[in-house]
């Protein structure tokens, strides 16, 4: 095991025995194997796509396989083994199709040919082309292949390959959510295949990988825009909402993660049953969607961000549905109340599968809820949310006037993720120390470090503008672009907007790459820099984008303001 994909990696270097997140070494190794199998599928499927022979099942499998390896998503050995086995079946199926159509033949390939740059990235692959060794992997040969991160010896190439793969994992997660709602874009999958293959091409050097990493960011923007469209077209545009954080006396179900379709189905099935529904973690922004406000049993949000779940799930008393990451290995005291769905998995926890049409039967969860006590109250009152781009821009004039009048001097983007390490209290301290004439723009679970502080408002504009889930960082980009327009600026870097971003897992890596691809400069990143970014790759990021690590609240306030 060698995993360094998240911010909490051991000693800021790598988890090599068991993960800090709770991932076991055997599962980590299997996840590496799964990524390798996905790369081999990418070879065949990119050819199938170029020849009109691909199918949506394979596209979905690629997304799900990548998503399952995102931090805190799937801890189940059996699940990852199942993905690998299914991957081989899918790969053999496409290979047969391609051979039948004479797109490829069975000549033995001893090296990795230059088809990535010369053929795959350009015109359609030629008929009768050789198959590279990596694509010939079988369940029998997989065990003898080093699929781990360290298989790439050169530190900088390894760094760029992993940066790319982590960006792809984030992209896959967001594309998966859009897909579930029927919003698909084949170009996203085609890019994922191209990039997966690029990480296997020993002839691709730093100069070729850097542009691909930035392309990952710009396809990331496309993916975030697609998910935004999927969510808002299906459930309406989020509207400014005071979300209840207290509880009622009925038994409840807690739903966590990012999947709005799961929430919709749960609300539909619990309607009239006497069981209440509460959001947790990244599901909080769902309270601001018009479609969900229709349900009388949708009460509000319970608790804080993902890493507090051990304590809070205990007190919730009822069943909990995990629709995506972040799941923390559950304690024995409540493991019988945890359910997973989608790509989430944990051994010993009941998993709810979808039927062919995406429908899910949550009756077992509802029945269990009826036997449970009501949730224990953790706090009371409300928190404001729902400032996605449409609602935020509806008050754009007011915001522009406040800036022109000097009432707002800076917007501070503090989006991203929360985490369990003590040093993250920095973000609470930073939010509190910001001058009264600054406004925080946020999205993602990072907000839990300051969204319950009494930071007040500026002439009716709240000092924390919460756009929603981490994917709603897209909204922040739209808001910044519209503000630039309103001020007649050509470069968004000329806006009074600064960035102090907190990252944790691979979706945040994609969001960061998306911002870079849009030309955003001077991003401050913390609480630590990614372990997978080598000193030379960091230099590239510093030279081109002036990315910098955060330090102390005092220092950073000086630098940013
Ligand atoms: Fe947070 Fe977890 Fe949304 Fe992540 S709950 S950390 S970036 O999965 O996805 O913000
Ligand atoms: Fe370690 Fe993070 Fe990998 Fe978990 S996901 S094993 S904490 S680096």
Coordinates of C-alpha atoms in Angstrom, one line a residue, residues 32-251:
X32 CA -4.7 0.5 -7.4
X33 CA -5.5 -2.7 -9.3
X34 CA -8.9 -1.3 -10.2
X35 CA -7.4 1.9 -11.6
X36 CA -5.1 -0.2 -13.7
X37 CA -8.0 -2.3 -15.0
X38 CA -9.8 1.0 -15.8
X39 CA -6.7 2.1 -17.8
X40 CA -6.8 -1.1 -19.9
X41 CA -10.6 -0.6 -20.4
X42 CA -9.8 3.0 -21.5
X43 CA -7.6 1.6 -24.3
X44 CA -10.4 -0.5 -25.8
X45 CA -13.2 1.9 -25.1
X46 CA -11.4 4.8 -26.6
X47 CA -11.1 2.8 -29.8
X48 CA -14.7 1.6 -29.5
X49 CA -15.7 5.3 -29.2
X50 CA -13.7 6.3 -32.2
X51 CA -15.4 3.6 -34.2
X52 CA -18.9 4.1 -32.9
X53 CA -18.8 0.8 -31.0
X54 CA -18.9 2.0 -27.4
X55 CA -21.9 1.7 -25.0
X56 CA -23.2 3.7 -22.0
X57 CA -22.7 0.8 -19.6
X58 CA -19.0 1.0 -20.1
X59 CA -19.0 4.8 -19.7
X60 CA -20.9 4.4 -16.4
X61 CA -18.5 1.7 -15.2
X62 CA -15.5 3.9 -15.8
X63 CA -17.1 6.7 -13.8
X64 CA -18.2 4.4 -11.0
X65 CA -14.9 2.6 -10.8
X66 CA -13.0 5.9 -10.4
X67 CA -15.5 7.3 -8.0
X68 CA -15.3 4.2 -5.8
X69 CA -11.6 4.9 -5.1
X70 CA -12.1 8.5 -4.0
X71 CA -11.2 9.0 -0.3
X72 CA -13.9 7.9 2.2
X73 CA -16.1 6.3 -0.4
X74 CA -15.7 2.6 -0.5
X75 CA -13.9 0.6 2.2
X76 CA -15.2 -2.8 1.1
X77 CA -12.7 -5.4 -0.1
X78 CA -15.6 -7.4 -1.6
X79 CA -16.9 -4.3 -3.5
X80 CA -13.5 -3.4 -5.0
X81 CA -13.0 -7.1 -6.0
X82 CA -16.4 -7.0 -7.7
X83 CA -15.5 -3.9 -9.6
X84 CA -12.3 -5.5 -10.8
X85 CA -14.0 -8.7 -11.9
X86 CA -16.7 -6.8 -13.7
X87 CA -14.0 -4.7 -15.3
X88 CA -12.4 -7.7 -16.9
X89 CA -15.8 -8.9 -18.2
X90 CA -16.5 -5.5 -19.7
X91 CA -13.0 -5.3 -21.2
X92 CA -13.3 -8.7 -22.8
X93 CA -16.7 -7.7 -24.2
X94 CA -15.4 -4.6 -25.9
X95 CA -12.3 -6.3 -27.1
X96 CA -14.4 -9.0 -28.8
X97 CA -16.5 -6.3 -30.4
X98 CA -13.3 -4.5 -31.7
X99 CA -11.8 -7.8 -33.0
X100 CA -15.0 -8.8 -34.7
X101 CA -15.0 -5.4 -36.4
X102 CA -11.3 -5.8 -37.2
X103 CA -10.4 -2.6 -35.4
X104 CA -7.7 -4.4 -33.5
X105 CA -5.9 -7.7 -33.9
X106 CA -4.1 -10.1 -31.5
X107 CA -0.5 -9.4 -32.4
X108 CA 1.6 -9.3 -29.3
X109 CA 2.6 -5.8 -28.3
X110 CA 5.8 -5.6 -26.3
X111 CA 5.9 -1.9 -25.8
X112 CA 3.6 1.0 -25.3
X113 CA 3.2 2.5 -28.8
X114 CA 3.0 6.2 -29.6
X115 CA -0.7 5.9 -30.4
X116 CA -1.7 8.2 -27.6
X117 CA -0.2 11.3 -29.2
X118 CA -0.2 10.2 -32.8
X119 CA -3.4 8.4 -33.1
X120 CA -5.7 8.5 -30.2
X121 CA -5.3 12.3 -29.6
X122 CA -5.6 12.9 -33.3
X123 CA -7.5 10.9 -35.9
X124 CA -9.3 7.6 -35.3
X125 CA -7.1 4.7 -34.5
X126 CA -6.1 2.6 -37.4
X127 CA -7.6 -0.8 -38.1
X128 CA -5.4 -3.8 -37.4
X129 CA -3.4 -1.9 -34.7
X130 CA -1.3 -3.6 -32.1
X131 CA -2.5 -4.0 -28.6
X132 CA -0.2 -2.6 -25.9
X133 CA 0.9 -4.9 -23.0
X134 CA -1.1 -3.0 -20.4
X135 CA -4.3 -3.6 -22.2
X136 CA -3.6 -7.4 -22.2
X137 CA -3.9 -7.7 -18.4
X138 CA -5.9 -10.6 -17.2
X139 CA -7.2 -11.7 -13.8
X140 CA -4.2 -14.1 -13.7
X141 CA -1.5 -11.5 -14.7
X142 CA -2.8 -8.7 -12.6
X143 CA -1.2 -10.0 -9.4
X144 CA 2.2 -9.9 -11.0
X145 CA 1.9 -6.3 -12.1
X146 CA 3.0 -3.4 -9.9
X147 CA -0.1 -1.2 -10.1
X148 CA 0.9 1.1 -7.3
X149 CA 1.9 4.8 -7.3
X150 CA 5.6 4.0 -6.9
X151 CA 5.7 2.0 -10.1
X152 CA 6.5 5.3 -11.7
X153 CA 10.1 6.0 -10.7
X154 CA 10.6 9.5 -11.8
X155 CA 9.3 11.7 -9.0
X156 CA 7.9 14.5 -11.3
X157 CA 6.3 12.2 -13.8
X158 CA 4.7 10.3 -10.9
X159 CA 3.5 13.6 -9.4
X160 CA 1.8 14.7 -12.7
X161 CA 0.3 11.3 -13.4
X162 CA -1.2 11.1 -9.9
X163 CA -2.4 14.7 -10.0
X164 CA -4.1 13.9 -13.3
X165 CA -5.6 10.7 -11.9
X166 CA -6.9 12.4 -8.8
X167 CA -8.5 15.1 -11.0
X168 CA -10.1 12.4 -13.0
X169 CA -11.5 10.8 -9.8
X170 CA -13.1 14.1 -8.9
X171 CA -14.4 14.5 -12.4
X172 CA -15.9 11.0 -12.4
X173 CA -17.7 11.7 -9.2
X174 CA -19.4 14.8 -10.5
X175 CA -20.1 13.2 -13.9
X176 CA -21.7 10.3 -12.1
X177 CA -24.1 12.6 -10.3
X178 CA -25.0 14.4 -13.5
X179 CA -25.5 11.0 -15.3
X180 CA -27.9 9.8 -12.6
X181 CA -30.1 12.7 -13.5
X182 CA -29.9 11.9 -17.2
X183 CA -27.3 14.6 -18.1
X184 CA -24.4 13.1 -20.0
X185 CA -21.5 14.4 -22.1
X186 CA -19.5 11.9 -24.0
X187 CA -16.6 14.3 -24.3
X188 CA -16.1 14.0 -20.5
X189 CA -15.6 10.2 -20.7
X190 CA -13.5 10.5 -23.8
X191 CA -11.2 12.9 -21.9
X192 CA -11.1 10.5 -19.0
X193 CA -10.0 7.7 -21.3
X194 CA -7.4 9.8 -23.0
X195 CA -5.9 11.0 -19.7
X196 CA -5.9 7.5 -18.1
X197 CA -4.0 6.2 -21.1
X198 CA -1.6 9.1 -20.9
X199 CA -0.6 8.1 -17.4
X200 CA 0.7 4.8 -19.0
X201 CA 2.7 6.4 -21.7
X202 CA 6.4 6.4 -20.8
X203 CA 7.2 8.7 -23.6
X204 CA 5.0 11.5 -22.2
X205 CA 7.2 13.9 -20.3
X206 CA 6.6 16.8 -18.0
X207 CA 6.0 19.1 -21.0
X208 CA 3.3 17.0 -22.3
X209 CA 1.7 16.1 -19.0
X210 CA 1.4 19.7 -17.7
X211 CA -1.0 20.8 -20.5
X212 CA -3.0 17.6 -19.9
X213 CA -3.4 18.4 -16.3
X214 CA -4.7 21.9 -17.2
X215 CA -7.0 20.3 -19.8
X216 CA -8.3 18.2 -16.9
X217 CA -9.2 21.4 -15.2
X218 CA -11.1 22.8 -18.2
X219 CA -13.0 19.5 -18.7
X220 CA -13.6 19.8 -15.0
X221 CA -15.4 23.2 -15.6
X222 CA -17.5 21.5 -18.3
X223 CA -18.4 18.7 -15.8
X224 CA -19.3 21.1 -13.0
X225 CA -21.4 23.1 -15.4
X226 CA -23.2 19.9 -16.5
X227 CA -23.9 18.9 -12.9
X228 CA -25.1 22.4 -12.1
X229 CA -27.5 22.2 -15.1
X230 CA -28.6 18.7 -14.0
X231 CA -29.4 19.7 -10.4
X232 CA -31.0 23.1 -11.2
X233 CA -33.1 21.8 -14.1
X234 CA -34.3 18.9 -12.1
X235 CA -34.9 20.5 -8.7
X236 CA -35.1 24.2 -9.5
X237 CA -32.6 27.0 -8.7
X238 CA -31.6 27.1 -5.0
X239 CA -33.0 30.1 -3.2
X240 CA -31.8 31.9 -0.1
X241 CA -33.0 29.8 2.8
X242 CA -32.7 29.8 6.5
X243 CA -32.1 26.1 7.2
X244 CA -33.4 24.7 10.5
X245 CA -30.6 23.0 12.5
X246 CA -32.9 21.9 15.4
X247 CA -34.9 18.7 15.6
X248 CA -38.6 17.6 16.0
X249 CA -40.1 14.8 18.0
X250 CA -40.6 12.3 15.3
X251 CA -38.2 9.5 14.4

